[in-house]
Short mmCIF file of C-alpha atoms and ligand atoms in Angstrom, two decimals:
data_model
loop_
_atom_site.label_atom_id
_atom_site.label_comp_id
_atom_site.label_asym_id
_atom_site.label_seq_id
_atom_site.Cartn_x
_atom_site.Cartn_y
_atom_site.Cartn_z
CA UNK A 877 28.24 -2.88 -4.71
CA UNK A 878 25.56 -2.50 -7.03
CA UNK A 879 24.76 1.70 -7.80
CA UNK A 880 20.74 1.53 -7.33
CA UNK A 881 18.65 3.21 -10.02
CA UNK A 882 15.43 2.67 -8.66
CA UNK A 883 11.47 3.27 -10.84
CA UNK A 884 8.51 4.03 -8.73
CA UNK A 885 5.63 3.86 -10.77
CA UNK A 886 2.93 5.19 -9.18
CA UNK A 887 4.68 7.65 -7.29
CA UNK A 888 1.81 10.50 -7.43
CA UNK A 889 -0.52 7.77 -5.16
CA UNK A 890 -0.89 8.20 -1.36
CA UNK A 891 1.91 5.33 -1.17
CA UNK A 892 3.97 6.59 -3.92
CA UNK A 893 4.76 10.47 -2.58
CA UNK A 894 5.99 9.09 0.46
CA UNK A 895 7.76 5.73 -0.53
CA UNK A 896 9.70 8.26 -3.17
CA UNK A 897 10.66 10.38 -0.80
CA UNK A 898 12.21 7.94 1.35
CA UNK A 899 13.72 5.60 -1.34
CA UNK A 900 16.05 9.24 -2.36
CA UNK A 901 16.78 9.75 1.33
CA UNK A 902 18.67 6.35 1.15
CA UNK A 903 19.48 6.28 -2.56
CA UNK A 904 20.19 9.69 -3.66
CA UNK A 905 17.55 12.02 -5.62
CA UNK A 906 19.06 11.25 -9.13
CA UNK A 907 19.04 8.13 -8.73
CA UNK A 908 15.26 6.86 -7.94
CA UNK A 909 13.09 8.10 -10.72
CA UNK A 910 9.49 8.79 -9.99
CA UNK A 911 6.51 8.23 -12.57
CA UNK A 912 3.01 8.01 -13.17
CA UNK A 913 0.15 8.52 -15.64
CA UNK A 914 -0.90 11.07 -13.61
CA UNK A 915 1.42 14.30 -13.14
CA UNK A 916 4.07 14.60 -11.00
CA UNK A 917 2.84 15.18 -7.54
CA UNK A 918 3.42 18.81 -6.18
CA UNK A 919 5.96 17.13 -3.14
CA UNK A 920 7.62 15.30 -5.22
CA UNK A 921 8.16 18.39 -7.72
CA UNK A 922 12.30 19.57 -7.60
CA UNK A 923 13.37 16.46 -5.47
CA UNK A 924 14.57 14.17 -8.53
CA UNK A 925 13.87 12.66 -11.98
CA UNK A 926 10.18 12.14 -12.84
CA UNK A 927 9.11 10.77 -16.46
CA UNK A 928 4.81 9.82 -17.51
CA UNK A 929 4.67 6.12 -17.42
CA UNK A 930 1.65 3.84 -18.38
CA UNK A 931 2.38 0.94 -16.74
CA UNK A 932 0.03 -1.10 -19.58
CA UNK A 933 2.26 0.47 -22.41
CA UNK A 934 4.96 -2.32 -21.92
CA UNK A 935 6.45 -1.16 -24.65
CA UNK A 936 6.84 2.76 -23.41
CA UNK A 937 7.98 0.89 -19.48
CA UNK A 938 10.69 -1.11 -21.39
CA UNK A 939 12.20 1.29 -23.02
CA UNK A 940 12.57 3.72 -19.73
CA UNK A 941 13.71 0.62 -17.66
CA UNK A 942 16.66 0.22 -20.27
CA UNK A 943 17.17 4.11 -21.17
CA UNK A 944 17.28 5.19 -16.77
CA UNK A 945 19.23 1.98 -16.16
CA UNK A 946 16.78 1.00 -13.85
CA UNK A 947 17.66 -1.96 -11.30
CA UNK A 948 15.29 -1.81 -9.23
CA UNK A 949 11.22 -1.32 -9.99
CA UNK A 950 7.80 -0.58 -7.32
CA UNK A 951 5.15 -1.26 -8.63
CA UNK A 952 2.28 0.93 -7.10
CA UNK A 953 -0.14 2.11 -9.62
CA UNK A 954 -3.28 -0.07 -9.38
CA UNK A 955 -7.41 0.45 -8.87
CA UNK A 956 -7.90 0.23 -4.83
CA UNK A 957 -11.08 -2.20 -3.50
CA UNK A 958 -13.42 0.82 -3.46
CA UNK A 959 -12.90 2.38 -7.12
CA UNK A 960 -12.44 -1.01 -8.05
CA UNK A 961 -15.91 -2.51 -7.42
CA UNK A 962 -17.54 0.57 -9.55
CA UNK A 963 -15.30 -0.65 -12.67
CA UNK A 964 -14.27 -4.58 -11.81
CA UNK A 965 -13.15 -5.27 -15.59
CA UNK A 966 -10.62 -2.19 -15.61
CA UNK A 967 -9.18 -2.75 -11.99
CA UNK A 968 -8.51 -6.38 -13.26
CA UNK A 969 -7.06 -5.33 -16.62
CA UNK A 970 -4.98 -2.55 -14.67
CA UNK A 971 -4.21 -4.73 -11.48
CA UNK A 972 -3.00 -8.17 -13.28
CA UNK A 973 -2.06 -6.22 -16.67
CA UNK A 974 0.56 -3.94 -14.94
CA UNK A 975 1.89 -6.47 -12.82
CA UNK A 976 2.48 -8.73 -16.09
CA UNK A 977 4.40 -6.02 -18.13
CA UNK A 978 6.61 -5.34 -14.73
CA UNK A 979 7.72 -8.78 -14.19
CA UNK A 980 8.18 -9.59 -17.51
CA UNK A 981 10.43 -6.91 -18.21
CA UNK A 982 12.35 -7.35 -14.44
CA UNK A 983 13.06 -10.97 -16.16
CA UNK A 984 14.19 -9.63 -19.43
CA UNK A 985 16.08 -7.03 -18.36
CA UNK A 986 17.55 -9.08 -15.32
CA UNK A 987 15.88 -6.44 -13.08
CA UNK A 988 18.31 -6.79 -9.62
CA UNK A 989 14.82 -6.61 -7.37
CA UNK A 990 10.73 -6.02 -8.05
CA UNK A 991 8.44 -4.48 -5.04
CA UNK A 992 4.97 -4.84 -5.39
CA UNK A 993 2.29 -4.48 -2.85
CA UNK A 994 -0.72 -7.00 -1.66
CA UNK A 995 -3.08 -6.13 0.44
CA UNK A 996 -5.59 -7.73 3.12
CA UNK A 997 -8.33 -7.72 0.67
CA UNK A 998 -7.51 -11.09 0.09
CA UNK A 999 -8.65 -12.47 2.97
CA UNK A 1000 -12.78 -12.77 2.51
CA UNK A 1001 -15.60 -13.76 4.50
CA UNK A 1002 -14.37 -17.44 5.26
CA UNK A 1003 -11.14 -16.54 6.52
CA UNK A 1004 -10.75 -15.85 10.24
CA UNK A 1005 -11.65 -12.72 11.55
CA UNK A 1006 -9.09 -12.28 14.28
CA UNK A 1007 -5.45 -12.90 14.06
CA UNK A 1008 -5.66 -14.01 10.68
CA UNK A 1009 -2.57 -15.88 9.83
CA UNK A 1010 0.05 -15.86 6.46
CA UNK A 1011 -1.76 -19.25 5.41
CA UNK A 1012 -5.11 -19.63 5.88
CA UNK A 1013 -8.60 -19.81 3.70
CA UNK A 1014 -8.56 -17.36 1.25
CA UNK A 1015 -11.09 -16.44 -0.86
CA UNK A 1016 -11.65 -12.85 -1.57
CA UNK A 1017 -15.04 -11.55 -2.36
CA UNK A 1018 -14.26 -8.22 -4.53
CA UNK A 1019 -12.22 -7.83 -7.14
CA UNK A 1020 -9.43 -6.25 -5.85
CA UNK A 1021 -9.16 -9.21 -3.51
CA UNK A 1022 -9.00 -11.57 -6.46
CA UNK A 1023 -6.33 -9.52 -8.34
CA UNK A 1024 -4.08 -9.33 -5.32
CA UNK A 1025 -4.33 -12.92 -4.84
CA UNK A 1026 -3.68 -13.66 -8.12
CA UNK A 1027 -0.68 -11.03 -8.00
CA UNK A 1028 0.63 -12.82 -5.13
CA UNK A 1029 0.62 -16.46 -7.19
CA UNK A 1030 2.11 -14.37 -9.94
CA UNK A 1031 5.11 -13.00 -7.85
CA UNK A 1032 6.25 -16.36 -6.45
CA UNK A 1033 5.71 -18.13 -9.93
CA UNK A 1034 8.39 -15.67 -11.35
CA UNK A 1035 10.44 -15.69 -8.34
CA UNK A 1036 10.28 -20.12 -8.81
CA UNK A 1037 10.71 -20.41 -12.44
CA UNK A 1038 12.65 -17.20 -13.37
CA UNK A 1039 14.40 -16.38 -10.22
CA UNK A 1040 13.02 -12.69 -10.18
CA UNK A 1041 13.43 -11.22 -6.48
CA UNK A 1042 10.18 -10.20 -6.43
CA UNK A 1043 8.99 -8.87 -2.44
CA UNK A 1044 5.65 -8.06 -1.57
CA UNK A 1045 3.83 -6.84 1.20
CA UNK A 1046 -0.08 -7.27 2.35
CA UNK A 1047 -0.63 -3.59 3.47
CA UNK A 1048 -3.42 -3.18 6.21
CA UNK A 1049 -5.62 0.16 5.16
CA UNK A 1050 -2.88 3.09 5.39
CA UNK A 1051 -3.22 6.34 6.87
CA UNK A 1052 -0.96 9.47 6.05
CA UNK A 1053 -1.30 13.34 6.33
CA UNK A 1054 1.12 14.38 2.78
CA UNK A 1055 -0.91 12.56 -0.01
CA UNK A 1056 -4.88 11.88 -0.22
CA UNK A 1057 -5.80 7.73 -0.37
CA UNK A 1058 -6.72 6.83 -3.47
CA UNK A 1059 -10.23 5.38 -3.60
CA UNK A 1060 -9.77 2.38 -0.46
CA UNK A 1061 -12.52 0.95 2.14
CA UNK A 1062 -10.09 2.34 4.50
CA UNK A 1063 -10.48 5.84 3.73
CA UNK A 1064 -12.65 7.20 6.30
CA UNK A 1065 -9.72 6.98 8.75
CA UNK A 1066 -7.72 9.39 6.79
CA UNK A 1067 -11.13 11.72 6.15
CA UNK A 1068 -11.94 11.80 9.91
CA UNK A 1069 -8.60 13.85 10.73
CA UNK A 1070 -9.56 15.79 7.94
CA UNK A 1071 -12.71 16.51 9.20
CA UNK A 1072 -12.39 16.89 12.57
CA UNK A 1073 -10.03 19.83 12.52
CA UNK A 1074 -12.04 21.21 9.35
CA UNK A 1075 -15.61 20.98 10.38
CA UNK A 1076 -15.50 19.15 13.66
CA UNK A 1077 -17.67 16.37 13.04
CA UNK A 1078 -17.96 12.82 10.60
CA UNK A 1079 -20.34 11.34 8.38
CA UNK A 1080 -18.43 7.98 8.36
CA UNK A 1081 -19.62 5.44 5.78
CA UNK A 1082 -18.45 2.04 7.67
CA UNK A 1083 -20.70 1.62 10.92
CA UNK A 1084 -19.43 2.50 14.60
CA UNK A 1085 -18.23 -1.49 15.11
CA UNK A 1086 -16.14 -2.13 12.22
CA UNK A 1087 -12.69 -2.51 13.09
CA UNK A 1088 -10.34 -3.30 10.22
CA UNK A 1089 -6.51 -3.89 10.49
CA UNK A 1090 -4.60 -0.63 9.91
CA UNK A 1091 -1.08 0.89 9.89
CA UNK A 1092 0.11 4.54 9.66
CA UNK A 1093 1.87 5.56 6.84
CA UNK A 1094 5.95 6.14 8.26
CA UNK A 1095 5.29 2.06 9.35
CA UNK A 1096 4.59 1.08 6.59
CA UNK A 1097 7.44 2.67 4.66
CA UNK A 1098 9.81 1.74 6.88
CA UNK A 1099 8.20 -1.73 6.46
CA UNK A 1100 8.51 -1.63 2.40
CA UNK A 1101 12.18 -0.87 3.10
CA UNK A 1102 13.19 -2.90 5.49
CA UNK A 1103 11.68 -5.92 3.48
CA UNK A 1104 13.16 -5.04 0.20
CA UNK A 1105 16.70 -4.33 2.28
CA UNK A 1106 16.59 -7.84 4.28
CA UNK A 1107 19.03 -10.18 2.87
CA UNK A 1108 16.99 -12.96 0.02
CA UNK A 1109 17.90 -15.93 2.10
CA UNK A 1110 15.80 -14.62 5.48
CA UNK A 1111 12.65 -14.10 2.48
CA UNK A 1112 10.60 -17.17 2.67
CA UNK A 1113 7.38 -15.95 1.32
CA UNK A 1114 7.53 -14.80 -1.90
CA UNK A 1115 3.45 -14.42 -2.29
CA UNK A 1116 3.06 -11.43 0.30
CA UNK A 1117 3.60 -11.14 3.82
CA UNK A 1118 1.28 -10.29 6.55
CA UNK A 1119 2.45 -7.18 8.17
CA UNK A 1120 -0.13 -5.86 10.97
CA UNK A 1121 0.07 -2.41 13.72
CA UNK A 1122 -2.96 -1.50 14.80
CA UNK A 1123 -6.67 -2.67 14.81
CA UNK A 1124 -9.65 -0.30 15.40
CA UNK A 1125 -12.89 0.70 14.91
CA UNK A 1126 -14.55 4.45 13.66
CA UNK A 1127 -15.83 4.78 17.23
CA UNK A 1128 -12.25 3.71 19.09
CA UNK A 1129 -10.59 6.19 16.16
CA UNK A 1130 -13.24 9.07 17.39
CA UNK A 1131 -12.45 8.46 20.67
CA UNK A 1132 -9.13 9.10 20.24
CA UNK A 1133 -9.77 12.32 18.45
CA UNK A 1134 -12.14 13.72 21.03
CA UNK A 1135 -9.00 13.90 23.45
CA UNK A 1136 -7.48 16.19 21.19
CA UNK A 1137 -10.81 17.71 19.81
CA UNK A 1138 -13.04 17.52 22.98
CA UNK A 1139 -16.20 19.23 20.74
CA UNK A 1140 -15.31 16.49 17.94
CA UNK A 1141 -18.66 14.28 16.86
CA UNK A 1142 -19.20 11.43 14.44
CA UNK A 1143 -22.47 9.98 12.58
CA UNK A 1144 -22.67 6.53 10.74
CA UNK A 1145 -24.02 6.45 7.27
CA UNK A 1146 -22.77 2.96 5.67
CA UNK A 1147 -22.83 2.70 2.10
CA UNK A 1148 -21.50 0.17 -0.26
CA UNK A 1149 -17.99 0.01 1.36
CA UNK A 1150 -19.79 -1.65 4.41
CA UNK A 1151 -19.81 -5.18 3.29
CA UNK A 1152 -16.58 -4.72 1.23
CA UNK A 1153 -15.31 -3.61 5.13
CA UNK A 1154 -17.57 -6.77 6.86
CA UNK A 1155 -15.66 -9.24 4.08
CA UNK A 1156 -12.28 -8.75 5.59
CA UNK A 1157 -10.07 -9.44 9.03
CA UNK A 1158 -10.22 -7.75 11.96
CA UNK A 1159 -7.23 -8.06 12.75
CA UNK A 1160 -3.95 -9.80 11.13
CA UNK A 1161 -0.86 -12.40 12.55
CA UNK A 1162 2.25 -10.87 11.17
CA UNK A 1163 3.98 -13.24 12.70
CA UNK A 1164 6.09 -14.61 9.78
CA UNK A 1165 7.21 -11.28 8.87
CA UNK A 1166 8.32 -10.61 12.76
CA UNK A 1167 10.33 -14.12 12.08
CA UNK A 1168 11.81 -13.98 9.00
CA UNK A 1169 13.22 -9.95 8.85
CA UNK A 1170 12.19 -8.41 12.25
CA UNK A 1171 9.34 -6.07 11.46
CA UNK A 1172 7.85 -4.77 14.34
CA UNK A 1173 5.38 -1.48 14.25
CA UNK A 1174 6.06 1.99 15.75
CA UNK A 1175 2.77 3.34 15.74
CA UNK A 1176 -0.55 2.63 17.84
CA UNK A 1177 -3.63 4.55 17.91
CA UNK A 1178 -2.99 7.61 20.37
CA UNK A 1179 0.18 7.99 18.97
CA UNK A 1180 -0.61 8.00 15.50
CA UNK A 1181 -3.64 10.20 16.17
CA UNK A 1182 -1.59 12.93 17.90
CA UNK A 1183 1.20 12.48 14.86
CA UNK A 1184 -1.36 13.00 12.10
CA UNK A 1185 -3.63 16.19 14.45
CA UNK A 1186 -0.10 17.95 14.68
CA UNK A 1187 1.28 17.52 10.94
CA UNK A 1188 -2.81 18.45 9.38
CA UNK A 1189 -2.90 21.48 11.82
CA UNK A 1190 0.90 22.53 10.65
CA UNK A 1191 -0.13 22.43 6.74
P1 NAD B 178 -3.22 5.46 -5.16
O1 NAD B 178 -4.49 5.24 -5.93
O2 NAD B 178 -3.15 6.59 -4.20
O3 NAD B 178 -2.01 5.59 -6.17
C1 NAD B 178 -1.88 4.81 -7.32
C2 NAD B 178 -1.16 5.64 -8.37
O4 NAD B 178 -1.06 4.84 -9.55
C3 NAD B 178 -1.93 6.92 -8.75
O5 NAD B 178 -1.09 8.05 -8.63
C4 NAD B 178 -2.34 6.68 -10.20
O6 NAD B 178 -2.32 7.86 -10.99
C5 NAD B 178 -1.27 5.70 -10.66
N1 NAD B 178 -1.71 4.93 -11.82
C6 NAD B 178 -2.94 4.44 -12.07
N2 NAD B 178 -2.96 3.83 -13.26
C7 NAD B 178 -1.72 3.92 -13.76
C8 NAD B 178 -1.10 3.47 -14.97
N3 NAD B 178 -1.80 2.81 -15.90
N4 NAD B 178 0.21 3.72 -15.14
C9 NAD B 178 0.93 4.40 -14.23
N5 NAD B 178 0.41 4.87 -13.08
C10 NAD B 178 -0.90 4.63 -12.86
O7 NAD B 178 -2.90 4.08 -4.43
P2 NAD B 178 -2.00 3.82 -3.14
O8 NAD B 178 -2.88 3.88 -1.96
O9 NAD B 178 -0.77 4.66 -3.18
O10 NAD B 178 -1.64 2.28 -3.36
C11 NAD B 178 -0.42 1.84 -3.92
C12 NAD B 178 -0.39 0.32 -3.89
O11 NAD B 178 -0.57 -0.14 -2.54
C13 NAD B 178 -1.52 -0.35 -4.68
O12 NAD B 178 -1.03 -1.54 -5.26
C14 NAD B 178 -2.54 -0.68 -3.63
O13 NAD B 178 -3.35 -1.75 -4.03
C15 NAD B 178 -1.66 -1.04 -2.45
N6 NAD B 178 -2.36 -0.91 -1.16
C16 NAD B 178 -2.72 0.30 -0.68
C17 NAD B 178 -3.38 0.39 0.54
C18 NAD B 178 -3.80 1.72 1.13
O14 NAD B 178 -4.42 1.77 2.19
N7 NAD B 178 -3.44 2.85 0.50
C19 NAD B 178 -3.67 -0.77 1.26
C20 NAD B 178 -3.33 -2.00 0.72
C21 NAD B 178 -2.64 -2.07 -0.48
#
């Protein structure tokens, strides 16, 4: 059996922290080694190995691949759809650049397996807004949806032509109580708990009807995992996978924290992120990933919502 030495890079994100965490649970502390540009995130601090990476220094990544023996790379640092329409050059450079130097090094270095994640920003306006299946129209409308989709081409080209195992996942917006989200049109459903235990009421900047596919955070690592665990030959997609939990709206996600917070209230002020929101899927058909390695969500609504009311209220 292979010994697993495992890079995260962009282990200080809201994905990162957790995935980390998890990955030396199953792997052992010493052996998955955390890194980002940013510093080492204060959970992560004393649990294993953590060095600064650039992911656009190719250079600086190779030689850390090779010196921590590294079989294994994820690949999380990248500029989410928010952030990313403010500076669209620099979240391509970063989102395509990054993902360039990581495969080409996983096929120099004979790199056992590559995780990288995709996301259902690249699904736009023309493709269907319920039950959106793995192949479909696609044509994303922001730039993050264009890099992903490109990323996706990217992944199964090296996976053809240089037989990299490169997985991939097209994350839903994610919601988790240990690290902040980084900058996503899906934020305001990790702001609201926030909020509503802080101050007791929302300014939420999608409108009350907006219901976007979403997934809470211990899903979706246990998704990452069980993906990059399943056997090659049950991986048919090597672009990225639909993988789908919950669908709702900010006025199904306030209802379900007024059980908890009876005195709990939420206004609507919609700002740019509105028509980012209005360009994707309501909901998504994960049906090829149910197929082809058994995912299956955990977590609804209500019991995500009483999950992240008792962890915020703990820290
Ligand atoms: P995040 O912004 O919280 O974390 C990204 C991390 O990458 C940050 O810690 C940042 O410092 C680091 N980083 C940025 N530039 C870097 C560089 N040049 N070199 C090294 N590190 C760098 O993002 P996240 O939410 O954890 O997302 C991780 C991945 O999952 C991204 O690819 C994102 O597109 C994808 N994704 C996230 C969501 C979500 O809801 N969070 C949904 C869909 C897809």
């Amino acid at each position: 059996m292979i010994r697993e030495r495992i890079l995260v890079i962009g282990a200080s994100g809201q994905i990162g922290v957790e995935l980390t965490l998890a990955l030396r649970k199953i792997y052992g502390n010493n052996n998955v080694v955390a890194s980002d540009l940013r510093e080492e995130n204060e959970l992560l601090k004393g649990t294993g190995p953590y060095v600064s990476i650039d992911v656009m220094n190719k250079e600086m990544l190779h030689v850390q691949v090779i010196r921590q023996n590294i079989t294994q790379i994820y690949l999380l640092a990248a500029i989410l759809s928010a952030t990313g329409e403010k500076n669209p050059n620099l979240a391509w450079h970063l989102n395509m650049q990054g993902l360039l130097n990581v495969l080409d090094i996983a096929r120099e270095e004979k790199i056992y397996k590559v995780y990288w994640p995709s996301s259902i920003a690249v699904f736009g306006p023309t493709s269907p807004k319920q039950n959106c299946p793995q192949q479909t129209i696609i044509e994303p409308t922001t730039v993050y949806g264009i890099s992903k989709y490109a990323g996706e081409f990217w992944c199964n080209y090296y996976h053809q032509r240089y037989q990299v195992d490169v997985r991939s996942l097209r994350y839903p917006g994610l919601i988790s109580y240990k690290s902040a989200p980084g900058g996503g049109t899906t934020d305001y459903a990790v702001e609201i708990y926030h909020e509503a235990l802080e101050e007791k009421k929302y300014t939420c900047f999608l409108r009350e009807d907006t219901y976007l596919p979403m997934m809470y955070m211990p899903d979706a690592i246990r998704a990452t995992i069980e993906l990059m665990e399943a056997p090659a030959v049950q991986i048919s997609t090597r672009t990225s996978y639909n993988v789908s939990a919950m669908s709702f709206s900010p006025k199904e996600i306030s209802a379900a924290i007024k059980n908890y917070i009876p005195e709990f209230t939420i206004n609507y002020e919609p700002d740019y992120r509105q028509s980012i929101a209005d360009s994707w899927p309501q909901s998504i058909d994960d049906a090829v990933a149910r197929n082809d390695w058994g995912w299956k969500p955990e977590y609804d609504l209500n019991k995500m919502t009483k999950d992240m009311l008792e962890n915020l209220r703990q820290q």
